[in-house]
Coordinates of C-alpha atoms in Angstrom, one line a residue:
X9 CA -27.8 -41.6 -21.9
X10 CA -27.5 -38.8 -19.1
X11 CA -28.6 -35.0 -19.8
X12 CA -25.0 -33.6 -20.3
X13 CA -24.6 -35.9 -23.0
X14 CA -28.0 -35.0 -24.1
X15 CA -27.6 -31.4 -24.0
X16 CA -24.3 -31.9 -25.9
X17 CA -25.7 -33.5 -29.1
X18 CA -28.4 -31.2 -29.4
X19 CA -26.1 -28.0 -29.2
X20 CA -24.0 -30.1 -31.7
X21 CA -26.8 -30.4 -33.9
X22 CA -28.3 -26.2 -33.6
X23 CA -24.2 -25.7 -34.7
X24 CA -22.9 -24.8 -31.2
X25 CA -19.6 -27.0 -30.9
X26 CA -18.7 -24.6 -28.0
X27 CA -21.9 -25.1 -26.0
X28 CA -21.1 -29.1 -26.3
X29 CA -17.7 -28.8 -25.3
X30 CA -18.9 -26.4 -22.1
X31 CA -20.7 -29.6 -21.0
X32 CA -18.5 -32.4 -21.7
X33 CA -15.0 -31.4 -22.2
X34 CA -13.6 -32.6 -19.2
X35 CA -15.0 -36.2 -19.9
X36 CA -13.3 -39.2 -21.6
X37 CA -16.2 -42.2 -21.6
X38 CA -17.0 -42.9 -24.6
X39 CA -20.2 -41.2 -25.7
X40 CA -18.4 -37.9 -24.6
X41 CA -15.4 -38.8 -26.6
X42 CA -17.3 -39.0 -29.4
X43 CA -19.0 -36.1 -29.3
X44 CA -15.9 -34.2 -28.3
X45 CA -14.7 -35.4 -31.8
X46 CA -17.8 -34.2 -33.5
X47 CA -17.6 -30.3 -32.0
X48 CA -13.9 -30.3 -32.5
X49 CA -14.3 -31.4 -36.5
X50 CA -17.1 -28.0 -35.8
X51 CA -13.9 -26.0 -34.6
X52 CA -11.8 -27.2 -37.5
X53 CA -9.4 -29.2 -35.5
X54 CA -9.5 -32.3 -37.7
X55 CA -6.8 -33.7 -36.3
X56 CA -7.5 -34.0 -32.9
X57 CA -11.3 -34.5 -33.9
X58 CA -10.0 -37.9 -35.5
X59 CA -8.2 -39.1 -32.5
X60 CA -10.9 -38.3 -30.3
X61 CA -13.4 -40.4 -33.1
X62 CA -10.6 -43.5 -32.9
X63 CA -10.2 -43.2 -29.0
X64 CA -14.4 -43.5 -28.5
X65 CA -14.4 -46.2 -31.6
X66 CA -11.7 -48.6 -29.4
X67 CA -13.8 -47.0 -25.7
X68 CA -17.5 -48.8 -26.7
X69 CA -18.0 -52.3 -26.1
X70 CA -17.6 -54.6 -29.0
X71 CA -21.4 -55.7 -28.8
X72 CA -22.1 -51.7 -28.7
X73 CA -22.2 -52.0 -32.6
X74 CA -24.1 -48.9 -33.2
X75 CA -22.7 -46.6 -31.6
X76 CA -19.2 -48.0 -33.1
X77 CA -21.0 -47.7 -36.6
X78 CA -21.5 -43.9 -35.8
X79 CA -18.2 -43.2 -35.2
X80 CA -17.0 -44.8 -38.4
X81 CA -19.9 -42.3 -40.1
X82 CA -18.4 -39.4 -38.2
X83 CA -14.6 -40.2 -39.1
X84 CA -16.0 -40.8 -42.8
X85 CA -17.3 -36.9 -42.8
X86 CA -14.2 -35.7 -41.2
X87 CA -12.0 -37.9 -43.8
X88 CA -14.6 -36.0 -46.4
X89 CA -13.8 -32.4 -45.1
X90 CA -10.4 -32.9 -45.2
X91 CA -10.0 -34.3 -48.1
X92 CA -8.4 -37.8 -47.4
X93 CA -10.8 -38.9 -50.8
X94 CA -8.5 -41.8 -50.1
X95 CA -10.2 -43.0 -46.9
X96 CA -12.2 -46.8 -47.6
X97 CA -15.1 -46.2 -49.0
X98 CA -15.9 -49.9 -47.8
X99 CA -15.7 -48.9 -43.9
X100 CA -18.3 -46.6 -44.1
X101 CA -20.5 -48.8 -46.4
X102 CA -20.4 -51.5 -43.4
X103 CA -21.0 -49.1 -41.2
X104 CA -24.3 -47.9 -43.3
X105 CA -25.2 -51.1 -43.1
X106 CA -25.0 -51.9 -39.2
X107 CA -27.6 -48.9 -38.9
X108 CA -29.4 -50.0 -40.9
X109 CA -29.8 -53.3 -39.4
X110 CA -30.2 -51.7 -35.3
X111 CA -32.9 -49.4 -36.8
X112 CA -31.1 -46.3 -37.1
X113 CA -32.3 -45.1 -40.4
X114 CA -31.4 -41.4 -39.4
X115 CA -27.4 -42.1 -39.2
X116 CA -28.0 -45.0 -42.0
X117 CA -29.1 -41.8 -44.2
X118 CA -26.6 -40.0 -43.5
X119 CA -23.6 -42.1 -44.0
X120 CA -25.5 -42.3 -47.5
X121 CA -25.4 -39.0 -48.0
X122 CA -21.9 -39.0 -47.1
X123 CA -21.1 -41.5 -49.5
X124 CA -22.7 -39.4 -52.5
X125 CA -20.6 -36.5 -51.8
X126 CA -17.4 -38.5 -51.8
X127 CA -17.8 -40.0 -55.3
X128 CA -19.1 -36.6 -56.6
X129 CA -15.9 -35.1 -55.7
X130 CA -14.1 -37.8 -57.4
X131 CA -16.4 -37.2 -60.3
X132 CA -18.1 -40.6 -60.0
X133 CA -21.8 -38.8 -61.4
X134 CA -23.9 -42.1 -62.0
X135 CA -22.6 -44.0 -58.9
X136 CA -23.5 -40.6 -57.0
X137 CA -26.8 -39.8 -58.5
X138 CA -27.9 -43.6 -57.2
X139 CA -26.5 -43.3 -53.6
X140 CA -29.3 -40.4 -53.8
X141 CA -31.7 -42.2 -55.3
X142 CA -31.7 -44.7 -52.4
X143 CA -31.8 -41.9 -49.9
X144 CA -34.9 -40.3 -48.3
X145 CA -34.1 -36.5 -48.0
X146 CA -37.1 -36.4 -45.1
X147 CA -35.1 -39.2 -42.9
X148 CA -31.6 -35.8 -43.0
X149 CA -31.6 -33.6 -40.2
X150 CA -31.5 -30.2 -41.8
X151 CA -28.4 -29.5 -42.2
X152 CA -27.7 -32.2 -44.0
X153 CA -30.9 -31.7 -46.2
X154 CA -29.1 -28.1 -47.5
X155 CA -26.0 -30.6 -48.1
X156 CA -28.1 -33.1 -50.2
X157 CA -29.4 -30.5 -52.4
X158 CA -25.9 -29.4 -53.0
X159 CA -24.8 -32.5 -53.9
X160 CA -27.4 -32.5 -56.6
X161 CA -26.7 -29.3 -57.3
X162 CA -23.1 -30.2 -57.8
X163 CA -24.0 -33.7 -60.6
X164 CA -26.5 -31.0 -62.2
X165 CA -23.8 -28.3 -62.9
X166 CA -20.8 -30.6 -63.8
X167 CA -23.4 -32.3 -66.3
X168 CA -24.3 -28.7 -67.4
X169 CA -28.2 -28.9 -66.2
X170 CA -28.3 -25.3 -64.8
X171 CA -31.8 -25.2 -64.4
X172 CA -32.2 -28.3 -62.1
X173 CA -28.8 -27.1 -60.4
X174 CA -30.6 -23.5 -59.7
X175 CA -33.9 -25.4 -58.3
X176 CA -31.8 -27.7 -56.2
X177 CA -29.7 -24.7 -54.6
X178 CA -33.0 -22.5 -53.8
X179 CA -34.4 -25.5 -52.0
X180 CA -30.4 -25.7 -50.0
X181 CA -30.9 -22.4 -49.3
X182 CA -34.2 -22.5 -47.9
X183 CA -33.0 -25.8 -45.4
X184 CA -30.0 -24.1 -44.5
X185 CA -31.7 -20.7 -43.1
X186 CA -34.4 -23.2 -41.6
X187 CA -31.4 -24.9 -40.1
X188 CA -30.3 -21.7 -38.7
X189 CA -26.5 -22.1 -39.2
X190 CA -24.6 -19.4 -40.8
X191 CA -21.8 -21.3 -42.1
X192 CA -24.0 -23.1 -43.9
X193 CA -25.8 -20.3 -45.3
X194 CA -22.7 -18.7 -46.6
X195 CA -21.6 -22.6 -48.3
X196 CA -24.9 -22.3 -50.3
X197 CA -24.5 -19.1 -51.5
X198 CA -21.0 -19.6 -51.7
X199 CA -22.6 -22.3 -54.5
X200 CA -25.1 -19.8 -56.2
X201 CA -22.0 -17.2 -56.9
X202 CA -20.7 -20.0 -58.7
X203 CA -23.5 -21.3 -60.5
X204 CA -23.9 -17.2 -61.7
X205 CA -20.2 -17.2 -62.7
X206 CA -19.0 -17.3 -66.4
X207 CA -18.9 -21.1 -67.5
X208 CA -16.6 -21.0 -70.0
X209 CA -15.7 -18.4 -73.0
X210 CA -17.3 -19.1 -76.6
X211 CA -15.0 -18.3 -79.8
X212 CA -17.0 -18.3 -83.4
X213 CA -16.4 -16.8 -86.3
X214 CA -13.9 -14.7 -84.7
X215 CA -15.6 -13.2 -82.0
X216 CA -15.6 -14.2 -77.9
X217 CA -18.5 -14.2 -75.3
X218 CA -18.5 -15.2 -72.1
X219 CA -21.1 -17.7 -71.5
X220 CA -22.8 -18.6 -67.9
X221 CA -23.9 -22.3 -67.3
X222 CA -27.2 -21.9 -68.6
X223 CA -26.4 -20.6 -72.3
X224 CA -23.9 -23.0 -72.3
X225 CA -26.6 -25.8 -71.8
X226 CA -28.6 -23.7 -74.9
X227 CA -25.4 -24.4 -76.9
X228 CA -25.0 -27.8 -76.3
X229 CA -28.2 -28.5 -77.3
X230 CA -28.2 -26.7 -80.5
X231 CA -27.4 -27.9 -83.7
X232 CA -23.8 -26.2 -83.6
X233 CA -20.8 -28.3 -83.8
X234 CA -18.8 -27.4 -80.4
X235 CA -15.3 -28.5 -80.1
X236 CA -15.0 -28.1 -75.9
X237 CA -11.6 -27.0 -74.8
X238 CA -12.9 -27.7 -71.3
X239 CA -13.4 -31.1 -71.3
X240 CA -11.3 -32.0 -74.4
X241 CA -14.5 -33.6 -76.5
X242 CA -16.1 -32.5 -79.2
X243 CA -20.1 -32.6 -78.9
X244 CA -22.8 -32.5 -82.0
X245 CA -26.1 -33.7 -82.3
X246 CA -26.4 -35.1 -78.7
X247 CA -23.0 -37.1 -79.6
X248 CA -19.8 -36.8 -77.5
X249 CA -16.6 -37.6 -79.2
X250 CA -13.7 -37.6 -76.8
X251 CA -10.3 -36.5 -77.4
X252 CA -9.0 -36.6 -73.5
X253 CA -6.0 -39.2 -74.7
X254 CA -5.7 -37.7 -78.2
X255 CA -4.0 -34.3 -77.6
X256 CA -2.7 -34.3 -80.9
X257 CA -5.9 -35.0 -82.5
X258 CA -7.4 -32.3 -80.0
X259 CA -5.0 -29.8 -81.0
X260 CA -5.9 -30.1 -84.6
X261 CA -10.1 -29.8 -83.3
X262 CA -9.7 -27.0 -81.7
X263 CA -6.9 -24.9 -84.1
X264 CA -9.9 -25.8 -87.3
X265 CA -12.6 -24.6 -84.8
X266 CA -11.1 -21.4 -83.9
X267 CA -10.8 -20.6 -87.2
X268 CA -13.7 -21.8 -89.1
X269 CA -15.3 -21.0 -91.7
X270 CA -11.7 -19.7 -92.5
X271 CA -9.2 -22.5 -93.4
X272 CA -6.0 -22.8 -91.6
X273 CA -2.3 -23.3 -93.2
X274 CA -0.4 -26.4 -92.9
X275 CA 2.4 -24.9 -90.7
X276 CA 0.3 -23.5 -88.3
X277 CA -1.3 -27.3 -87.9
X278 CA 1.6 -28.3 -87.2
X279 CA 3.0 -25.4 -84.6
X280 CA -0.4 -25.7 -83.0
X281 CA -0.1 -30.0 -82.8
X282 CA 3.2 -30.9 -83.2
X283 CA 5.0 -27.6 -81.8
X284 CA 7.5 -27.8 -84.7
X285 CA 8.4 -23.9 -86.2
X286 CA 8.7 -25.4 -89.8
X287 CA 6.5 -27.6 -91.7
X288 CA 9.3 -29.7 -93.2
X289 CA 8.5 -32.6 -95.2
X290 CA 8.3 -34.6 -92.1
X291 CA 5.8 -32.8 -90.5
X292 CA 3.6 -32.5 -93.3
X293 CA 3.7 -36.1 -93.6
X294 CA 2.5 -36.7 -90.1
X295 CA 0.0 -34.0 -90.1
X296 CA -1.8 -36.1 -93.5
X297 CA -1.9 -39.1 -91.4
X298 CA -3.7 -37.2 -87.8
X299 CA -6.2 -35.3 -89.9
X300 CA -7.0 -38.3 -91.3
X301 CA -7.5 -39.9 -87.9
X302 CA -9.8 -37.1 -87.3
X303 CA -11.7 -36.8 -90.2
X304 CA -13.0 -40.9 -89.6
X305 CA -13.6 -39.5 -85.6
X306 CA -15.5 -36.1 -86.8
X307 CA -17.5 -38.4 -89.7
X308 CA -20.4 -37.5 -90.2
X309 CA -20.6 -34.6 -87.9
X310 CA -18.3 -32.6 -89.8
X311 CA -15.5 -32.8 -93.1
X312 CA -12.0 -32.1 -93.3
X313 CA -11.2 -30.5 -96.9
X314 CA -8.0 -30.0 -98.1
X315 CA -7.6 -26.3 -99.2
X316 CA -4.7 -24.9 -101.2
X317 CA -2.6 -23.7 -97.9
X318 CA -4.1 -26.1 -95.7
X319 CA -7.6 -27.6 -93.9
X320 CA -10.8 -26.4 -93.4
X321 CA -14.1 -27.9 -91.7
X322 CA -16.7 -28.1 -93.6
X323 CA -20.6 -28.9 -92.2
X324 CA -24.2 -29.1 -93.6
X325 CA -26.1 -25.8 -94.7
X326 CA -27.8 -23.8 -91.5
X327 CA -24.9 -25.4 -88.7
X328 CA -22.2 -23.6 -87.1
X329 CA -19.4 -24.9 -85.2
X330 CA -17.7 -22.8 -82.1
X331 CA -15.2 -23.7 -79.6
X332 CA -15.8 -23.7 -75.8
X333 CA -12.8 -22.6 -74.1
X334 CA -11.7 -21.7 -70.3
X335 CA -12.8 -18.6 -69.0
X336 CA -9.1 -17.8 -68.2
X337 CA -6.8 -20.1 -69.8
X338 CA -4.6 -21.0 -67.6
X339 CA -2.3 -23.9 -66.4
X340 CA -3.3 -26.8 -64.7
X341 CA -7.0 -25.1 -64.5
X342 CA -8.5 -28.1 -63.4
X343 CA -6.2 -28.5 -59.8
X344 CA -7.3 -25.1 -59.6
X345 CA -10.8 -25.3 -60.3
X346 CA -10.9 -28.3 -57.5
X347 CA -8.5 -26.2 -55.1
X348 CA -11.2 -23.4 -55.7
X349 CA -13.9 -24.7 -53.5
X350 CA -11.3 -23.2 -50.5
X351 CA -10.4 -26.8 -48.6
X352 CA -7.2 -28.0 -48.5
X353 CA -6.2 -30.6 -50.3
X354 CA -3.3 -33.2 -50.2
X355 CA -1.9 -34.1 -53.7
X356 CA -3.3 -37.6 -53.3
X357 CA -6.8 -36.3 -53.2
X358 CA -6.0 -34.0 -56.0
X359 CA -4.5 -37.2 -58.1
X360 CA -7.8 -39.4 -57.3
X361 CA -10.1 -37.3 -57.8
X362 CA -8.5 -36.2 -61.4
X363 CA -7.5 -39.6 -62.2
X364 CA -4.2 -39.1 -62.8
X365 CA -1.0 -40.3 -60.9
X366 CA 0.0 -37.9 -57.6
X367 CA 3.5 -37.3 -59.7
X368 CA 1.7 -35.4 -62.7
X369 CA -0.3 -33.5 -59.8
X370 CA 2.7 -32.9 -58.1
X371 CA 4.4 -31.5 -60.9
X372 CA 1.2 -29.6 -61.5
X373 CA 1.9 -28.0 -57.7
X374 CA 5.3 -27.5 -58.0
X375 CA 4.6 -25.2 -61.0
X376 CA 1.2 -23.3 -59.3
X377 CA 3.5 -22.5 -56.3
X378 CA 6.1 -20.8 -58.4
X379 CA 3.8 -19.0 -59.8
X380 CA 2.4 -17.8 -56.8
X381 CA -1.0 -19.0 -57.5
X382 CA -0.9 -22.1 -54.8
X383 CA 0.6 -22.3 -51.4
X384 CA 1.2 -25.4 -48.8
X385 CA 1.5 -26.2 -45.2
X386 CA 2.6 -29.3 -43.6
X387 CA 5.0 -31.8 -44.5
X388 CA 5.1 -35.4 -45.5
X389 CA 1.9 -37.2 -45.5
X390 CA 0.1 -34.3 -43.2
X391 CA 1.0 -31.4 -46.9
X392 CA -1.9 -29.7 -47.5
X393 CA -2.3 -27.1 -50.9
X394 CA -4.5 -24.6 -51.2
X395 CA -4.9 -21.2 -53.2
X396 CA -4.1 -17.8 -51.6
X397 CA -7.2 -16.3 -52.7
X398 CA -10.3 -17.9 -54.7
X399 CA -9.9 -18.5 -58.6
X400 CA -12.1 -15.1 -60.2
X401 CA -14.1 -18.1 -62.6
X402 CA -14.1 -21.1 -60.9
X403 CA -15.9 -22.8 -63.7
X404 CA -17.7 -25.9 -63.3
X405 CA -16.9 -27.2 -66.8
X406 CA -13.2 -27.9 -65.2
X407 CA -14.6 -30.3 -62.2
X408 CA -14.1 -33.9 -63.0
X409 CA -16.9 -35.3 -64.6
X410 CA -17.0 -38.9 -66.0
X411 CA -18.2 -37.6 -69.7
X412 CA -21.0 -40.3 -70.9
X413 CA -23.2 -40.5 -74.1
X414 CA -21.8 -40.9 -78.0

């Protein structure tokens, strides 16, 4: 490797995509191709930094497998950044494992770390937590050791574990000043604003508090019954009951919640679940059988009792029950909670990493954007969303999050 391409990576690697580009940009062999990608993703041109990846990929020899294998690693990240969640995972896992094999632990590390972020966008927690658990930290340049905390930042907040989120951001912080890259000093703190932000608003016994991540953890582990308006479950006892698929179930959850201890009449069960004005005989019919359905879900966490206008939920002596609602409730907060981390997204990424189909998201876009709180560029395949201005609580508890436990 000859000292231009030498000096390149390193200013690459201090953050200086200019300095690289001042030394190779008029080359097109390979290695300088692929570097020109790298400073170019640095500059934000993602586009051309992906052609430039593609031309050094097909530029190598074919029994140049390593150096192949980092550009599939670099394309990955790039895919990553953009948001293309849809890129195959499988590439870079073969790719992972041709480093692995030539002795490159380094870029084998990385394309590990790599993987972990993509499935914790995609709210994939377990599978994320043991891509980390293979990885050695010590092998990540530092950068990259700021962007491994996050990531365990990131599985520590959406499971609502502020305290081992708050350690994992202070040690980010500390390897990205030690990294010395500003960007990436401003991403971690970015992070920590967030973390500081209100979680979610708490409605009991008719009064609502804004709660941050941590007293939201305090909550949950508290003997109060919490129907959670966030992720549509209702939590007691270290249980999780989910309601995701129920919405009429859901409906009823949260109407009894907000009210308790006071009991709720039958027609407003059945404006809140059912949207009908008047309980005719009908409706009254149907709400008998979905409390029903809900009393055997909530059993024995809570009761349904019948009063003389309607239901009320009824626990053991010395509990309470609450509901955890959206800071701001708004609709379609969870595009805009995943919009809120300030990259632009396609509505595929959106759909994947919601797990729901791209015509739901799109209708979801459709209706943001005339309400002026979303705005794209691009067309076809190359339409990109994002949100004028950053969400004012851009609350972890809307992230996906596979829910597990009960």
């Amino acid at each position: 490797m000859d000292a231009l391409i030498t000096a390149a990576g390193r200013a690459l690697a201090a953050g200086d995509p200019l300095g690289a580009l001042n030394r190779i940009a008029l080359r097109s062999d390979a290695p300088a191709l692929a570097l020109r990608g790298i400073a170019m993703a640095q500059l934000g041109d993602l586009d051309i930094a992906k052609a430039l990846l593609r031309r050094a990929g097909r530029a190598f020899s074919p029994r140049e497998h390593r150096a192949r294998a980092r550009c599939v690693v670099a394309e990955a990240e790039i895919a990553l950044v953009s948001r293309d969640l849809g890129w195959p995972e499988k590439a870079l896992e073969r790719a992972r494992r041709m480093l692995s094999r030539h002795g490159d632990t380094v870029n084998a590390a990385y394309a590990r770390y790599l993987s972990a972020r993509h499935l914790l966008l995609i709210g994939r927690l377990d599978e994320a937590e043991r891509e980390l658990g293979a990885l050695d930290p010590g092998l990540l340049p530092l950068q990259a050791q700021a962007g491994y905390e996050m990531v365990v930042a990131g599985i520590a907040m959406r499971r609502v574990e502020a305290g081992k989120a708050r350690a994992a951001l202070e040690r980010a912080a500390a390897a990205a000043v030690q990294a010395g890259i500003p960007a990436l000093v401003s991403e971690v703190d970015a992070a920590r604003r967030a973390l500081a932000a209100p979680a979610a608003r708490l409605i009991a016994k008719g009064r609502e508090e804004l709660l941050q991540l941590d007293q939201v953890e305090a909550l949950f582990a508290s003997d109060t019954v919490v129907v959670d308006a966030c992720r549509y479950v209702v939590r007691s006892a270290g249980e999780t009951i989910r309601l995701g698929t129920r919405p009429v179930l859901f409906a009823l959850a949260r109407t009894l919640a907000e009210a308790w201890p006071r009991d709720v009449s039958r027609e407003n069960l059945v404006a809140r679940a059912f949207g009908g004005k008047v309980a005719d005989e009908s409706h009254r019919a149907r709400l008998r059988v979905e409390i029903g359905r809900l009393r055997a879900l909530l059993r024995p966490h809570a009761k349904l009792r019948a009063t003389k206008d309607g239901f009320v939920l009824t626990i053991a002596s010395g509990r309470d029950v609450a509901l955890l609602a959206q800071p701001v409730e708004d609709s379609h907060a969870d595009v805009l909670a995943l919009l809120g981390d300030g990259e632009a997204w396609s509505s595929a990424a959106l759909a994947l990493a919601l797990g729901v189909s791209s015509r739901t998201v799109q209708r979801a876009l459709e209706r943001l954007r005339e309400e002026g709180k979303v705005r794209s560029f691009g067309r076809g395949r190359a339409c990109r969303w994002v949100v004028p201005t950053l969400p004012g609580f851009p609350t972890n508890l809307l992230l996906p999050a596979k829910i597990t436990g009960g």
